[in-house]
Coordinates of C-alpha atoms in Angstrom, one line a residue:
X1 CA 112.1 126.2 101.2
X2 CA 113.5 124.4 97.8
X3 CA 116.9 124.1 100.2
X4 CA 114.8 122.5 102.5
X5 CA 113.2 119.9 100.4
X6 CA 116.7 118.9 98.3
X7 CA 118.7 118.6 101.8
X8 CA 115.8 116.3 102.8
X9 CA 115.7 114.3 99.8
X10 CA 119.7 114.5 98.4
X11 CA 120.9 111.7 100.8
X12 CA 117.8 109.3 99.4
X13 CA 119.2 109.9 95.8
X14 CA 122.4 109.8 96.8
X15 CA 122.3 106.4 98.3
X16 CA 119.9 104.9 95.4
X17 CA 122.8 106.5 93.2
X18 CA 125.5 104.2 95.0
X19 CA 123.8 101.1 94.9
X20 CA 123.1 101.8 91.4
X21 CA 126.9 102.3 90.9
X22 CA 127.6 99.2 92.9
X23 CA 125.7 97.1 90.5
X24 CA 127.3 98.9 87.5
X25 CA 130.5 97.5 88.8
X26 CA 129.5 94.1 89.5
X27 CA 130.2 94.5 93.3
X28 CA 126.4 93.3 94.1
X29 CA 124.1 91.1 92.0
X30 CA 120.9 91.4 92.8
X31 CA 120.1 88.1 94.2
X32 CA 123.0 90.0 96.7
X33 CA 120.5 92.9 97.3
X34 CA 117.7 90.1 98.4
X35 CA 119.9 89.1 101.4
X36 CA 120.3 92.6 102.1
X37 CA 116.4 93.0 102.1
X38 CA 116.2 89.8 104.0
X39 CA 118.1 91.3 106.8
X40 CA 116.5 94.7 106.7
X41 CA 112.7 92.9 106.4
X42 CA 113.6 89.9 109.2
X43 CA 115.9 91.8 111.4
X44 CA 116.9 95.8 111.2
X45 CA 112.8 97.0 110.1
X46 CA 111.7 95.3 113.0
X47 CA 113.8 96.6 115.3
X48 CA 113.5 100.1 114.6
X49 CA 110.0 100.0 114.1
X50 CA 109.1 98.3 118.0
X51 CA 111.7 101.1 119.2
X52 CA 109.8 103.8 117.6
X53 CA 106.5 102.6 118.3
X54 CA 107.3 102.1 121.8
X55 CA 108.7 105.6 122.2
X56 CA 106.0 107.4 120.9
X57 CA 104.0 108.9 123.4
X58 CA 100.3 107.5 123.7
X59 CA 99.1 110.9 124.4
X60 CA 100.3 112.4 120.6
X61 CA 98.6 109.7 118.7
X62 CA 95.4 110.3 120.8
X63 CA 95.3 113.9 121.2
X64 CA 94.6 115.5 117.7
X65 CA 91.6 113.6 116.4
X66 CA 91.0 115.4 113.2
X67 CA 95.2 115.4 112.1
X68 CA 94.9 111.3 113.0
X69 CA 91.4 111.2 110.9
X70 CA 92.3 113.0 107.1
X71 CA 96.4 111.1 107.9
X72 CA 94.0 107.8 108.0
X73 CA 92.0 108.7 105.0
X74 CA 95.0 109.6 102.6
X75 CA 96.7 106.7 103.9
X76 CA 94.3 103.7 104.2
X77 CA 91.6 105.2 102.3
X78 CA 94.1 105.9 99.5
X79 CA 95.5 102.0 100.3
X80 CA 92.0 100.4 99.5
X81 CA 90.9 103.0 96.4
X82 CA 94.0 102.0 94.8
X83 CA 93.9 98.3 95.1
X84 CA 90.7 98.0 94.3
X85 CA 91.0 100.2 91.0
X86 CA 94.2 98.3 90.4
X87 CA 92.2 94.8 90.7
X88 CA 89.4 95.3 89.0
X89 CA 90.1 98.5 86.5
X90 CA 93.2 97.7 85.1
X91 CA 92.8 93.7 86.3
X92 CA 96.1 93.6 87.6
X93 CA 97.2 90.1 90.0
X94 CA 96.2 91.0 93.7
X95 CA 100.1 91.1 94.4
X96 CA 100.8 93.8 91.9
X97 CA 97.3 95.8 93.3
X98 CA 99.0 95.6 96.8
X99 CA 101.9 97.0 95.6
X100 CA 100.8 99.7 93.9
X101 CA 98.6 100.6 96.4
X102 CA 101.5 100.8 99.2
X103 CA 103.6 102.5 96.9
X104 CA 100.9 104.6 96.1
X105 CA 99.2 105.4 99.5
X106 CA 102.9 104.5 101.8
X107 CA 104.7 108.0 102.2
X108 CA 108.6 107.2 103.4
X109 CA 107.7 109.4 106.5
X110 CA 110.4 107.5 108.8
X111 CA 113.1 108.7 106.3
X112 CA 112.0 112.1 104.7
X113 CA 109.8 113.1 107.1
X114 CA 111.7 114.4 109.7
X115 CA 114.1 116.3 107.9
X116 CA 111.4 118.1 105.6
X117 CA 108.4 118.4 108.3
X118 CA 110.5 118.8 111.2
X119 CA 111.5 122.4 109.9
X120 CA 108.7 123.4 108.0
X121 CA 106.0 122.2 111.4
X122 CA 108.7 121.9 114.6
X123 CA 105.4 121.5 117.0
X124 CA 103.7 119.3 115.2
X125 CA 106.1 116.7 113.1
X126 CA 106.4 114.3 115.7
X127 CA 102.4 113.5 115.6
X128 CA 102.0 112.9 112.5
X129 CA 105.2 111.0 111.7
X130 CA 104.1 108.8 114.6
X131 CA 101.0 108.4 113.1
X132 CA 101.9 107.8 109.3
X133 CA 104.7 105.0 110.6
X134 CA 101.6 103.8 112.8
X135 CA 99.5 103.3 110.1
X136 CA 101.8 102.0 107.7
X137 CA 103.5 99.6 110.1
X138 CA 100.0 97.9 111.5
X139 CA 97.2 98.6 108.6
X140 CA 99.7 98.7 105.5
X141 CA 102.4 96.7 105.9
X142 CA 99.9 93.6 106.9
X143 CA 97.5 93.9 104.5
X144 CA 100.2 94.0 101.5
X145 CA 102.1 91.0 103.3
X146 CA 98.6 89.3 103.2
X147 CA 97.7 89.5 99.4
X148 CA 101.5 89.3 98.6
X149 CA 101.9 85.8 100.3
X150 CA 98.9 85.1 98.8
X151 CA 99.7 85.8 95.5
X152 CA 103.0 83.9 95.7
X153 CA 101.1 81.0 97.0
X154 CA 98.6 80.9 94.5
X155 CA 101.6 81.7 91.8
X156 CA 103.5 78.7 93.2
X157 CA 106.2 81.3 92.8
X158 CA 109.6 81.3 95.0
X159 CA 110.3 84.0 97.4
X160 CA 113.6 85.3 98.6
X161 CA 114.9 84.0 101.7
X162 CA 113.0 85.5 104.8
X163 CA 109.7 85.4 102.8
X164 CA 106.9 82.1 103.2
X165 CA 107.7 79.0 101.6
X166 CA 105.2 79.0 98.8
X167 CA 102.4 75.8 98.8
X168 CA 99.3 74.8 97.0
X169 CA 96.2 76.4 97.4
X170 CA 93.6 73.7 98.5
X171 CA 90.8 76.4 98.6
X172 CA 90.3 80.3 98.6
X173 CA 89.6 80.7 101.9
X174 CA 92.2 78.0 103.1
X175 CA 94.3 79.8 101.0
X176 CA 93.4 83.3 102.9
X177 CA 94.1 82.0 105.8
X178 CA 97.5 80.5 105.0
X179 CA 98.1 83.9 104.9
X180 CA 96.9 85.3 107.4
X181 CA 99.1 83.1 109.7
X182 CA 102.5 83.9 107.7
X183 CA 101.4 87.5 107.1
X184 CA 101.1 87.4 111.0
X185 CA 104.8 85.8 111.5
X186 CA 106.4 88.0 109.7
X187 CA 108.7 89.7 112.2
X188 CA 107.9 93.3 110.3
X189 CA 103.8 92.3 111.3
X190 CA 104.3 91.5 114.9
X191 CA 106.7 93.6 116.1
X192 CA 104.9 96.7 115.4
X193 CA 101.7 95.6 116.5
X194 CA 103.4 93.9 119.9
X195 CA 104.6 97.6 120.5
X196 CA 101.6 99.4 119.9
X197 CA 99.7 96.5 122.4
X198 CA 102.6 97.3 125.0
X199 CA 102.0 101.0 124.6
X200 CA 98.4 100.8 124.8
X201 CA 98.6 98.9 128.2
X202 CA 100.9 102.1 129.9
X203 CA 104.5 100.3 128.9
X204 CA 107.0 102.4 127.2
X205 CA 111.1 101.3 126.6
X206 CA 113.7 102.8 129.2
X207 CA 115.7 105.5 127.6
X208 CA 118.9 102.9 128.5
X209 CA 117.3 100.1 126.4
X210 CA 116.1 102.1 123.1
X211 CA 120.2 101.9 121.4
X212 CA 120.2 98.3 121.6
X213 CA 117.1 98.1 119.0
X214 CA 118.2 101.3 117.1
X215 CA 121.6 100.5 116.5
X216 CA 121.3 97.8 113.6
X217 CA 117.3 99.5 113.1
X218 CA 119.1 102.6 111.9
X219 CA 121.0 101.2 109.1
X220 CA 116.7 100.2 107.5
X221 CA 116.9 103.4 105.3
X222 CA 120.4 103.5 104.2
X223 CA 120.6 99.4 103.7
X224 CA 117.5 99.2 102.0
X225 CA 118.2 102.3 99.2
X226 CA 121.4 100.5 98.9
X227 CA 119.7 97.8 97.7
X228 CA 117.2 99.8 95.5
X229 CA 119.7 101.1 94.1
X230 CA 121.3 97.5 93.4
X231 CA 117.7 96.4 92.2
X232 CA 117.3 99.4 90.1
X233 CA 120.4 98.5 87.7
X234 CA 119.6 95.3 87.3
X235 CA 115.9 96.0 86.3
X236 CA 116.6 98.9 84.4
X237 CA 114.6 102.3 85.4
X238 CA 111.9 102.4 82.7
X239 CA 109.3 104.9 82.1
X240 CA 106.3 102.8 81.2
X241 CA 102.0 103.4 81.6
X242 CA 101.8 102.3 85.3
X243 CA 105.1 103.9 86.4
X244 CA 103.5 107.1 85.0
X245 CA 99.8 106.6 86.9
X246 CA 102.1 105.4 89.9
X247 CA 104.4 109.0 90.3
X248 CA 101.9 111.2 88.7
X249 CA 99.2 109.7 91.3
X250 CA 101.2 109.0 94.3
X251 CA 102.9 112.7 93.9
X252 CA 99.9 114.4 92.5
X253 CA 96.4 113.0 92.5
X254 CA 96.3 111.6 96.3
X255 CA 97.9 115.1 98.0
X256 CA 95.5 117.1 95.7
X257 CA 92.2 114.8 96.6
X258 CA 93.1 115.1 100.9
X259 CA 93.7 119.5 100.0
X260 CA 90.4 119.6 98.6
X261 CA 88.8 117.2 101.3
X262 CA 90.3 118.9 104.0
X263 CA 89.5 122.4 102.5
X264 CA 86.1 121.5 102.1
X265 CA 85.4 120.7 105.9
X266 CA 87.0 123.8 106.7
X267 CA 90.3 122.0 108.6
X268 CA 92.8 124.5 109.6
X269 CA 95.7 125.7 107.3
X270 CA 98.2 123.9 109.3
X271 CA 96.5 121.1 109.8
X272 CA 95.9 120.7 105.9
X273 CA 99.4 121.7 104.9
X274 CA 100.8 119.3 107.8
X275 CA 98.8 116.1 106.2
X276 CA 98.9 117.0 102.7
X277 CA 103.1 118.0 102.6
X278 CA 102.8 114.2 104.5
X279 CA 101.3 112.8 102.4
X280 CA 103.5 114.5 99.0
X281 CA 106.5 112.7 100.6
X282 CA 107.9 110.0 97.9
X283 CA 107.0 106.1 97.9
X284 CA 108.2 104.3 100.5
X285 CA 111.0 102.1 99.8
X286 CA 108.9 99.2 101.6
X287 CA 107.3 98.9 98.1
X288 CA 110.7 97.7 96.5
X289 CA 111.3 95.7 99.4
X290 CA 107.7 93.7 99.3
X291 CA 109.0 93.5 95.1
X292 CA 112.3 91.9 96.0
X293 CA 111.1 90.0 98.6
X294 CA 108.1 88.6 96.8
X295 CA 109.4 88.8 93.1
X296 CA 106.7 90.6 92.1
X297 CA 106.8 93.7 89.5
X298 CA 110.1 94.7 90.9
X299 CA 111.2 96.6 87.6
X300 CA 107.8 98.6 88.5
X301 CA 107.8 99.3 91.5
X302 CA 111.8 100.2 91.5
X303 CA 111.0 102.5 88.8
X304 CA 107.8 104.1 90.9
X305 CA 110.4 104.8 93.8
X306 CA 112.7 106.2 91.3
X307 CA 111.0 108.6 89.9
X308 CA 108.8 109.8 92.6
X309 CA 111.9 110.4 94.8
X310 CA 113.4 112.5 92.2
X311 CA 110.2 114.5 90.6
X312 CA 109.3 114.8 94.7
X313 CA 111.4 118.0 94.5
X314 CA 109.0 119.9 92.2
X315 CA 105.8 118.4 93.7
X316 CA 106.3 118.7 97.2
X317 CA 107.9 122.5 96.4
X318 CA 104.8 122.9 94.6
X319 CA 102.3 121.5 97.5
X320 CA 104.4 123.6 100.0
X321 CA 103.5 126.4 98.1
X322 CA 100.3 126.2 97.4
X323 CA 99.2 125.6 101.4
X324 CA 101.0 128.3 102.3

């Protein structure tokens, strides 16, 4: 099981690791690694998220009500709990809450989830990997972008290139719905939701046609951990009060709360284990992206991804365990 787990996790450390040693010998800088996040966030995460979306079968993302229900509450339950604790608990800037709560409630279930759930659940990985990169992709992923562009709006801050030009708020809710629209334009927004419209209407992508998005989409992971990697020498890894609540609640606190939950209404064992191994899986490396991309607590939230990806082993071991 521990063989299972490492395997799944190695080439994630492996590649943070290399970016790390690129920046160590001044191949990359890190404004560098934001044009390599530009090109994942405007070009290669859109791709492979529409080709995903578009191949997953309407029938497994309708068909197990309760699996779809306790993914949605650990997910988007876990998104809102956090940001609003972040906000208005430890009064952080609504950019930061966002963050947090993605890298909080964001498994990376389109990079460790199909090695690690694939073996341990072989009939049922593919449902709830399509549903974890289905709430992400059209409940996650646009509610961050909103209070991130936002934020950097309000800030007056500049963005990296691929992110919205940053302008004077006039008004809160002018300002709202400024970003709204460039939340809605950004490719990683649309294209997901475009495919989950097209899927929703009967239309799936020809077998022929699904290379042609995958090709550059599959170089997401390995570009973007590059780039973490890049990110995470120049910030410096740090082990500071919120990195600590980040891991310790993204790894620990959120799996627990969805075991008891799920426990409590009598869910089946594999159900349970299915959604709360899910829902162990590291932070997401969308998290560093939105920092990068938005230059908000990037030292954070690079640190958050660090350590969860590495202290995963032990947790998710320990999770694995304990469902059985």
């Amino acid at each position: 099981m521990l063989e299972t787990i490492v395997t799944a996790l190695l080439p994630i450390i492996v590649t943070l690791m290399l970016g790390f040693f690129a920046g160590w010998k001044h191949n990359f800088t890190q404004q560098q690694a934001g044009v390599l996040n530009s090109m994942v966030m405007l070009y290669a995460l859109p791709l492979l998220l529409f080709a995903g979306i578009l191949s997953t079968p309407l029938a497994e993302v309708t068909g197990n009500i309760a699996l779809f229900v306790w993914t949605a509450i650990g997910m988007i339950g876990g998104l809102v709990i956090v940001f609003a604790v972040s906000m208005f608990v430890f009064r952080s800037s609504s950019g930061v809450a966002a963050l947090r709560a993605i890298a909080i409630a964001g498994p990376a279930v389109p990079f460790v989830g199909t090695p690690v759930l694939g073996v341990l659940f072989p009939g049922d990985a593919d449902l709830v990997i399509a549903v974890s990169s289905l709430l992400m992709n059209l409940v996650q992923v646009p509610l961050a972008l909103i209070f991130l562009v936002g934020a950097s709006q309000t800030a007056g801050s500049p963005v990296t290139a691929g992110a919205a030009t940053a302008k004077p708020a006039t008004s809160g809710l002018a300002t709202a719905l400024h970003a709204v629209v460039n939340a809605v334009r950004q490719p990683v927004v649309w294209a997901p939701v475009l495919a989950f419209v097209l899927l929703l209407v009967g239309l799936d992508m020809p077998h022929y046609l699904k290379g042609s998005f995958t090709l550059l989409g599959q170089a997401t992971g390995g570009v973007a951990l590059f780039a973490v990697g890049i990110v995470l020498f120049s910030q410096k890894v740090s082990v500071s009060i919120p990195v600590v609540i980040n891991v310790a609640a993204k790894n620990i606190v959120l799996p627990a709360i969805i075991l008891l939950g799920m426990r409590a209404f009598g869910i089946s064992a594999t159900e349970t284990s299915l959604v709360v191994v899910t829902l162990a899986i590291p932070t997401a490396s969308i998290a560093v992206i939105f920092a990068v991309q938005y230059a908000t607590a990037q030292k954070e939230m690079a640190s958050t991804l660090f350590w969860s990806t590495i202290l995963s082993v032990i947790t998710m071991g320990g999770f694995i365990w304990i469902t059985g």
